[in-house]
Amino acid sequence: MKEILTLNNLDKEDIIKILDKASEIEEGGGKKYADKIMSAIFFEPSTRTKLSFISAMYRLGGKVIELDGGGNNSLKKGESISDTLKTMGLYTDIMVVRSPYEGTAKRGSEIVDIPVINGGDGSNQHPTQTLLDLYTIRKEKGRLDNLNVAVVGDLKYGRTVHSLVEALNKFKGNKVYFVAPKEMMIPKYVTDKLKLEYEITENLEEIVGDVDILYMTRIQEERFENKEHIKRCKGKYIIDKEILKISKKDMSILHSLPRVDEIHTNLDDTPNALYFDQAKNGIYVRESIISMLLEKNEKPKYDGKGYECKNKKCISYIEKLEGKYIGNESNKICFYCEKK
Ligand code: CP
């Protein structure tokens, strides 16, 4: 099994294997790992990702040690993230890491001998969220192809969307509507990777009737550089029960959570609302990921060439690493943050 670092290093077959194993676990199957320890390293706040990973490890019979950015640990003395990860790699058998810096999990994978899972890196990717999103969609719709999916809200900083559309791109016949004001629109480096059909619009009402999956997102206020943009975007997309009057009857509403005000609570009890199902499915999918990686794991290739990444949110920029690129001379992509 490949490490879960970005959607880039997972193919369709890997995804299907993880989802099938998650179904087996949901039905009561799965092996136990009583002698294994997982490190849960969260340099950013988290409820669902952190606690569902911990719950998953306990359900597999394993143990967990935790480290977080605000905790009583040696980051406070100025220790680097890389050295922290290297140390945790000595104490545990598998690691999940969330960080505000893009490429942190990849950096971890490069310097530790245990499997590493990306629990979200800055505004780059959140691959395990995508896997549980796909699991939820497949359970509800019975397929992962020929779907019309609208992703709505903060598409610039929303890492869940960046991973989700990359995953949808691996299946046939999917169409994505990117619905956002220009300040929060999907970045070009994400759409450049897509072969699927997509449309860009600010107007949700105009396209919602065509949609099978409505994927709402929260504004990632903590990542905005220009606070004026938050004012213009805040409250632009708030849905309530009225949306069901103009949507397909069986349109599913997803959200990675936490929500702020994007989805009115009057939708929560409708059969369309799947966001708490997603949160629950996270346990089965994360049990599946942990158990598959503990059985056998493959490290990604580390054969990039010297390169100084200019992305100020890239772990290689923050930690002044030597840096490396993948791709060719005319299309250099940073190994860590995967930006051109
Ligand atoms: N969906 C998600 O990543 O939620 P948390 O930030 O609570 O982990």
Tab-separated table of C-alpha atoms and ligand atoms in Angstrom:
chain	number	residue	atom	x	y	z
A	1	MET	CA	0.000	0.000	0.000
A	2	LYS	CA	1.257	3.482	-0.825
A	3	GLU	CA	1.571	6.077	1.913
A	4	ILE	CA	-1.333	8.540	1.983
A	5	LEU	CA	0.497	11.809	1.338
A	6	THR	CA	-1.362	13.420	-1.568
A	7	LEU	CA	-3.946	12.287	-4.115
A	8	ASN	CA	-1.155	12.490	-6.639
A	9	ASN	CA	0.415	9.271	-5.394
A	10	LEU	CA	-2.824	7.248	-5.234
A	11	ASP	CA	-4.352	5.663	-8.313
A	12	LYS	CA	-7.946	4.509	-8.843
A	13	GLU	CA	-7.097	0.935	-7.830
A	14	ASP	CA	-5.514	2.091	-4.523
A	15	ILE	CA	-8.629	4.139	-3.765
A	16	ILE	CA	-10.998	1.235	-4.470
A	17	LYS	CA	-8.905	-1.119	-2.281
A	18	ILE	CA	-9.069	1.324	0.663
A	19	LEU	CA	-12.842	1.784	0.278
A	20	ASP	CA	-13.478	-1.974	-0.048
A	21	LYS	CA	-11.450	-2.656	3.088
A	22	ALA	CA	-13.401	0.099	4.900
A	23	SER	CA	-16.687	-1.626	3.922
A	24	GLU	CA	-15.334	-4.923	5.287
A	25	ILE	CA	-14.415	-3.170	8.556
A	26	GLU	CA	-17.824	-1.484	8.802
A	27	GLU	CA	-19.399	-4.932	8.496
A	28	GLY	CA	-17.334	-6.171	11.450
A	29	GLY	CA	-14.242	-7.569	9.712
A	30	GLY	CA	-10.609	-6.589	10.038
A	31	LYS	CA	-7.458	-7.651	11.868
A	32	LYS	CA	-6.214	-6.289	15.231
A	33	TYR	CA	-2.861	-4.593	15.873
A	34	ALA	CA	-2.437	-4.772	19.664
A	35	ASP	CA	1.353	-4.366	19.542
A	36	LYS	CA	1.343	-1.214	17.388
A	37	ILE	CA	1.530	2.462	18.404
A	38	MET	CA	0.326	5.387	16.282
A	39	SER	CA	1.561	8.959	16.716
A	40	ALA	CA	-1.112	11.623	16.212
A	41	ILE	CA	0.809	14.831	15.473
A	42	PHE	CA	-1.434	17.842	15.015
A	43	PHE	CA	0.217	21.256	14.624
A	44	GLU	CA	-3.238	22.691	13.721
A	45	PRO	CA	-6.606	22.292	15.481
A	46	SER	CA	-8.735	19.263	14.632
A	47	THR	CA	-11.755	17.434	16.003
A	48	ARG	CA	-12.730	14.889	13.344
A	49	THR	CA	-9.415	13.950	11.746
A	50	LYS	CA	-7.456	13.641	14.968
A	51	LEU	CA	-10.120	11.957	17.065
A	52	SER	CA	-11.376	9.600	14.371
A	53	PHE	CA	-7.786	8.472	13.715
A	54	ILE	CA	-7.328	7.896	17.443
A	55	SER	CA	-10.668	6.098	17.670
A	56	ALA	CA	-9.724	3.996	14.620
A	57	MET	CA	-6.399	2.969	16.199
A	58	TYR	CA	-8.100	2.004	19.478
A	59	ARG	CA	-10.720	-0.007	17.567
A	60	LEU	CA	-7.872	-1.856	15.864
A	61	GLY	CA	-6.548	-2.729	19.321
A	62	GLY	CA	-3.514	-0.416	19.042
A	63	LYS	CA	-2.232	2.456	21.163
A	64	VAL	CA	-1.725	6.166	20.497
A	65	ILE	CA	0.660	8.913	21.588
A	66	GLU	CA	-0.167	12.522	20.772
A	67	LEU	CA	1.776	15.692	20.112
A	68	ASP	CA	0.309	19.068	19.212
A	69	GLY	CA	1.541	22.525	18.268
A	70	GLY	CA	0.335	24.211	21.463
A	71	GLY	CA	1.456	21.424	23.794
A	72	ASN	CA	4.206	21.074	26.354
A	73	ASN	CA	6.828	19.803	23.919
A	74	SER	CA	10.187	20.916	22.519
A	75	LEU	CA	8.716	22.875	19.580
A	76	LYS	CA	8.447	25.604	22.234
A	77	LYS	CA	12.239	25.536	22.565
A	78	GLY	CA	12.602	26.143	18.838
A	79	GLU	CA	12.924	22.537	17.651
A	80	SER	CA	12.049	22.168	13.965
A	81	ILE	CA	9.044	20.247	12.650
A	82	SER	CA	11.431	17.902	10.798
A	83	ASP	CA	13.342	16.999	13.972
A	84	THR	CA	10.072	16.552	15.856
A	85	LEU	CA	8.753	14.145	13.205
A	86	LYS	CA	12.035	12.239	13.072
A	87	THR	CA	11.886	11.717	16.852
A	88	MET	CA	8.246	10.594	16.807
A	89	GLY	CA	9.185	8.163	14.042
A	90	LEU	CA	11.524	6.455	16.522
A	91	TYR	CA	8.794	5.956	19.124
A	92	THR	CA	5.875	4.712	17.024
A	93	ASP	CA	4.899	2.368	14.181
A	94	ILE	CA	2.720	4.689	12.087
A	95	MET	CA	2.251	8.453	12.036
A	96	VAL	CA	-0.548	10.857	11.099
A	97	VAL	CA	0.466	14.499	10.778
A	98	ARG	CA	-1.444	17.761	10.256
A	99	SER	CA	0.437	20.986	9.672
A	100	PRO	CA	-0.140	24.551	8.443
A	101	TYR	CA	2.823	24.058	6.055
A	102	GLU	CA	2.396	22.413	2.665
A	103	GLY	CA	4.384	19.235	2.146
A	104	THR	CA	4.958	18.482	5.848
A	105	ALA	CA	3.740	14.872	5.626
A	106	LYS	CA	5.955	14.304	2.573
A	107	ARG	CA	8.881	15.723	4.513
A	108	GLY	CA	8.053	13.350	7.361
A	109	SER	CA	7.892	10.393	5.017
A	110	GLU	CA	11.315	11.260	3.694
A	111	ILE	CA	13.009	11.195	7.106
A	112	VAL	CA	11.221	8.449	9.069
A	113	ASP	CA	11.120	4.701	8.478
A	114	ILE	CA	7.466	4.207	9.422
A	115	PRO	CA	4.337	4.862	7.267
A	116	VAL	CA	3.183	8.499	7.235
A	117	ILE	CA	-0.365	9.732	6.645
A	118	ASN	CA	-1.180	13.328	5.699
A	119	GLY	CA	-3.934	14.631	8.011
A	120	GLY	CA	-4.038	17.965	6.096
A	121	ASP	CA	-1.150	20.209	5.013
A	122	GLY	CA	-1.937	23.937	4.840
A	123	SER	CA	-4.240	24.703	1.936
A	124	ASN	CA	-2.693	21.945	-0.138
A	125	GLN	CA	-4.396	18.563	0.436
A	126	HIS	CA	-6.440	16.486	2.866
A	127	PRO	CA	-6.362	13.040	1.261
A	128	THR	CA	-7.947	10.972	4.052
A	129	GLN	CA	-10.910	13.390	4.076
A	130	THR	CA	-11.308	12.725	0.361
A	131	LEU	CA	-11.225	8.973	0.897
A	132	LEU	CA	-14.035	9.197	3.441
A	133	ASP	CA	-15.932	11.574	1.118
A	134	LEU	CA	-15.646	9.006	-1.676
A	135	TYR	CA	-16.713	6.216	0.692
A	136	THR	CA	-19.809	8.237	1.655
A	137	ILE	CA	-20.643	9.056	-1.974
A	138	ARG	CA	-20.232	5.420	-3.097
A	139	LYS	CA	-22.415	4.196	-0.238
A	140	GLU	CA	-25.165	6.680	-1.133
A	141	LYS	CA	-25.016	6.716	-4.933
A	142	GLY	CA	-23.536	3.279	-5.611
A	143	ARG	CA	-20.861	4.740	-7.905
A	144	LEU	CA	-17.939	7.160	-8.181
A	145	ASP	CA	-18.338	7.959	-11.867
A	146	ASN	CA	-20.860	9.920	-13.963
A	147	LEU	CA	-21.587	12.333	-11.117
A	148	ASN	CA	-22.230	16.069	-11.286
A	149	VAL	CA	-20.540	17.589	-8.261
A	150	ALA	CA	-20.740	21.249	-7.165
A	151	VAL	CA	-18.033	22.422	-4.760
A	152	VAL	CA	-19.047	25.653	-3.086
A	153	GLY	CA	-17.385	28.329	-0.963
A	154	ASP	CA	-13.695	28.743	-0.216
A	155	LEU	CA	-12.105	26.839	-3.076
A	156	LYS	CA	-8.828	28.735	-2.822
A	157	TYR	CA	-7.775	27.636	0.656
A	158	GLY	CA	-10.107	24.635	1.089
A	159	ARG	CA	-7.716	21.672	0.913
A	160	THR	CA	-10.573	19.134	1.048
A	161	VAL	CA	-11.785	20.383	-2.337
A	162	HIS	CA	-8.309	20.257	-3.887
A	163	SER	CA	-8.014	16.585	-2.961
A	164	LEU	CA	-11.627	15.726	-3.855
A	165	VAL	CA	-11.520	17.056	-7.414
A	166	GLU	CA	-8.206	15.333	-8.032
A	167	ALA	CA	-9.846	12.073	-6.932
A	168	LEU	CA	-12.999	12.636	-9.048
A	169	ASN	CA	-10.687	13.222	-11.992
A	170	LYS	CA	-9.540	9.599	-11.735
A	171	PHE	CA	-13.065	8.281	-12.449
A	172	LYS	CA	-14.969	8.500	-15.776
A	173	GLY	CA	-17.733	10.944	-16.680
A	174	ASN	CA	-17.633	13.208	-13.633
A	175	LYS	CA	-18.336	16.938	-13.996
A	176	VAL	CA	-17.403	19.564	-11.406
A	177	TYR	CA	-18.966	22.995	-10.888
A	178	PHE	CA	-16.640	25.356	-9.013
A	179	VAL	CA	-18.928	27.838	-7.249
A	180	ALA	CA	-17.152	30.747	-5.539
A	181	PRO	CA	-16.469	34.479	-5.766
A	182	LYS	CA	-13.219	35.305	-7.550
A	183	GLU	CA	-11.341	35.911	-4.266
A	184	MET	CA	-11.965	32.292	-3.243
A	185	MET	CA	-11.928	30.610	-6.672
A	186	ILE	CA	-10.142	27.326	-7.301
A	187	PRO	CA	-6.421	27.918	-8.024
A	188	LYS	CA	-5.092	27.318	-11.522
A	189	TYR	CA	-2.508	24.829	-10.240
A	190	VAL	CA	-5.450	22.596	-9.242
A	191	THR	CA	-7.470	22.935	-12.483
A	192	ASP	CA	-4.304	22.462	-14.556
A	193	LYS	CA	-4.223	18.855	-13.306
A	194	LEU	CA	-7.835	18.105	-14.348
A	195	LYS	CA	-8.999	16.259	-17.437
A	196	LEU	CA	-12.647	16.089	-16.342
A	197	GLU	CA	-15.263	18.594	-17.534
A	198	TYR	CA	-15.667	21.601	-15.238
A	199	GLU	CA	-17.434	24.966	-15.075
A	200	ILE	CA	-16.640	28.047	-13.022
A	201	THR	CA	-19.484	30.207	-11.695
A	202	GLU	CA	-20.505	32.481	-8.820
A	203	ASN	CA	-24.155	31.524	-9.115
A	204	LEU	CA	-25.220	28.425	-7.168
A	205	GLU	CA	-28.960	28.701	-7.964
A	206	GLU	CA	-28.212	28.598	-11.686
A	207	ILE	CA	-26.558	25.166	-11.603
A	208	VAL	CA	-27.923	23.422	-8.493
A	209	GLY	CA	-30.717	21.651	-10.434
A	210	ASP	CA	-28.083	19.699	-12.348
A	211	VAL	CA	-26.155	18.520	-9.308
A	212	ASP	CA	-25.935	15.044	-7.650
A	213	ILE	CA	-23.493	16.075	-4.903
A	214	LEU	CA	-23.444	19.529	-3.327
A	215	TYR	CA	-20.155	19.849	-1.413
A	216	MET	CA	-20.200	22.904	0.871
A	217	THR	CA	-17.089	24.375	2.500
A	218	ARG	CA	-16.356	26.884	5.239
A	219	ILE	CA	-14.328	30.049	4.631
A	220	GLN	CA	-10.825	29.261	5.928
A	221	GLU	CA	-10.474	32.670	7.619
A	222	GLU	CA	-7.204	31.642	9.261
A	223	ARG	CA	-5.516	31.320	5.836
A	224	PHE	CA	-6.665	34.595	4.187
A	225	GLU	CA	-3.839	37.080	3.620
A	226	ASN	CA	-6.254	39.917	2.692
A	227	LYS	CA	-8.835	40.282	5.471
A	228	GLU	CA	-10.955	42.589	3.201
A	229	HIS	CA	-11.678	39.554	1.024
A	230	ILE	CA	-13.215	37.752	3.994
A	231	LYS	CA	-15.772	40.562	4.379
A	232	ARG	CA	-16.814	40.277	0.723
A	233	CYS	CA	-17.061	36.492	0.772
A	234	LYS	CA	-18.580	35.852	4.200
A	235	GLY	CA	-22.209	34.774	4.094
A	236	LYS	CA	-22.271	34.533	0.286
A	237	TYR	CA	-23.244	30.873	0.217
A	238	ILE	CA	-25.609	29.841	2.991
A	239	ILE	CA	-28.016	27.047	2.197
A	240	ASP	CA	-31.187	26.010	4.012
A	241	LYS	CA	-34.219	23.824	3.224
A	242	GLU	CA	-35.240	26.194	0.388
A	243	ILE	CA	-32.414	24.764	-1.736
A	244	LEU	CA	-34.295	21.445	-1.937
A	245	LYS	CA	-37.105	23.153	-3.914
A	246	ILE	CA	-34.748	23.762	-6.847
A	247	SER	CA	-32.438	20.729	-6.552
A	248	LYS	CA	-32.795	17.100	-7.657
A	249	LYS	CA	-34.865	15.228	-5.057
A	250	ASP	CA	-31.948	12.937	-4.197
A	251	MET	CA	-29.183	15.564	-4.242
A	252	SER	CA	-26.729	14.731	-1.437
A	253	ILE	CA	-25.262	17.518	0.676
A	254	LEU	CA	-21.720	16.981	1.956
A	255	HIS	CA	-19.416	19.105	4.104
A	256	SER	CA	-16.142	18.029	5.684
A	257	LEU	CA	-17.114	20.006	8.837
A	258	PRO	CA	-16.602	22.040	10.929
A	259	ARG	CA	-19.398	24.204	9.522
A	260	VAL	CA	-19.779	27.820	10.567
A	261	ASP	CA	-22.985	29.113	8.948
A	262	GLU	CA	-22.910	27.580	5.451
A	263	ILE	CA	-25.603	24.956	6.150
A	264	HIS	CA	-28.693	25.795	8.192
A	265	THR	CA	-29.509	23.237	10.866
A	266	ASN	CA	-32.992	22.829	9.319
A	267	LEU	CA	-31.302	20.628	6.672
A	268	ASP	CA	-29.731	18.284	9.248
A	269	ASP	CA	-32.692	15.893	9.508
A	270	THR	CA	-33.336	15.660	5.776
A	271	PRO	CA	-32.241	12.516	3.885
A	272	ASN	CA	-30.079	14.807	1.722
A	273	ALA	CA	-27.731	15.731	4.588
A	274	LEU	CA	-24.724	13.388	4.698
A	275	TYR	CA	-22.187	15.481	6.640
A	276	PHE	CA	-22.460	13.583	9.911
A	277	ASP	CA	-22.426	10.282	7.974
A	278	GLN	CA	-19.105	11.478	6.546
A	279	ALA	CA	-17.762	12.113	10.059
A	280	LYS	CA	-18.779	8.577	11.106
A	281	ASN	CA	-17.457	6.943	7.936
A	282	GLY	CA	-14.112	8.550	8.760
A	283	ILE	CA	-13.560	5.881	11.393
A	284	TYR	CA	-13.976	2.929	8.980
A	285	VAL	CA	-11.884	4.569	6.285
A	286	ARG	CA	-9.101	5.474	8.726
A	287	GLU	CA	-9.133	1.956	10.217
A	288	SER	CA	-8.759	0.685	6.666
A	289	ILE	CA	-5.825	3.031	5.931
A	290	ILE	CA	-3.993	2.240	9.180
A	291	SER	CA	-4.388	-1.520	8.816
A	292	MET	CA	-3.328	-1.557	5.156
A	293	LEU	CA	-0.238	0.547	5.886
A	294	LEU	CA	0.719	-1.557	8.903
A	295	GLU	CA	0.577	-4.678	6.733
A	296	LYS	CA	2.848	-3.279	4.008
A	297	ASN	CA	3.860	0.186	2.907
A	298	GLU	CA	5.712	1.761	0.042
A	299	LYS	CA	7.629	5.001	0.414
A	300	PRO	CA	7.272	7.495	-2.447
A	301	LYS	CA	10.300	8.064	-4.670
A	302	TYR	CA	12.729	10.687	-3.379
A	303	ASP	CA	14.674	11.300	-6.550
A	304	GLY	CA	14.068	15.048	-7.027
A	305	LYS	CA	16.835	17.423	-7.992
A	306	GLY	CA	18.084	20.509	-6.104
A	307	TYR	CA	15.554	23.352	-6.176
A	308	GLU	CA	14.616	26.269	-3.941
A	309	CYS	CA	10.813	26.444	-3.652
A	310	LYS	CA	9.424	30.024	-3.562
A	311	ASN	CA	6.127	29.072	-1.889
A	312	LYS	CA	6.302	30.713	1.552
A	313	LYS	CA	3.897	28.108	2.944
A	314	CYS	CA	5.988	25.156	1.769
A	315	ILE	CA	7.783	23.210	4.497
A	316	SER	CA	10.999	23.387	2.427
A	317	TYR	CA	10.824	27.225	2.462
A	318	ILE	CA	9.967	27.415	6.188
A	319	GLU	CA	12.749	25.019	7.224
A	320	LYS	CA	15.289	26.179	4.599
A	321	LEU	CA	15.633	22.627	3.289
A	322	GLU	CA	17.785	22.030	0.259
A	323	GLY	CA	14.571	21.481	-1.705
A	324	LYS	CA	13.949	19.271	-4.708
A	325	TYR	CA	11.726	19.186	-7.746
A	326	ILE	CA	9.943	16.479	-9.660
A	327	GLY	CA	8.978	16.813	-13.331
A	328	ASN	CA	11.352	18.193	-15.940
A	329	GLU	CA	13.400	21.389	-16.444
A	330	SER	CA	10.510	23.226	-18.157
A	331	ASN	CA	7.856	22.014	-15.700
A	332	LYS	CA	9.448	22.004	-12.272
A	333	ILE	CA	7.094	20.896	-9.494
A	334	CYS	CA	8.218	21.137	-5.871
A	335	PHE	CA	8.505	17.617	-4.420
A	336	TYR	CA	7.044	18.814	-1.097
A	337	CYS	CA	4.147	21.206	-1.846
A	338	GLU	CA	3.606	20.030	-5.465
A	339	LYS	CA	3.308	23.627	-6.741
A	340	LYS	CA	4.945	24.731	-10.006
B	1	CP	N1	-12.944	17.434	8.403
B	1	CP	C1	-11.914	17.839	9.168
B	1	CP	O1	-10.748	17.815	8.758
B	1	CP	O2	-12.287	18.256	10.411
B	1	CP	P1	-11.288	18.629	11.579
B	1	CP	O3	-10.588	19.911	11.172
B	1	CP	O4	-12.152	18.788	12.784
B	1	CP	O5	-10.288	17.522	11.707
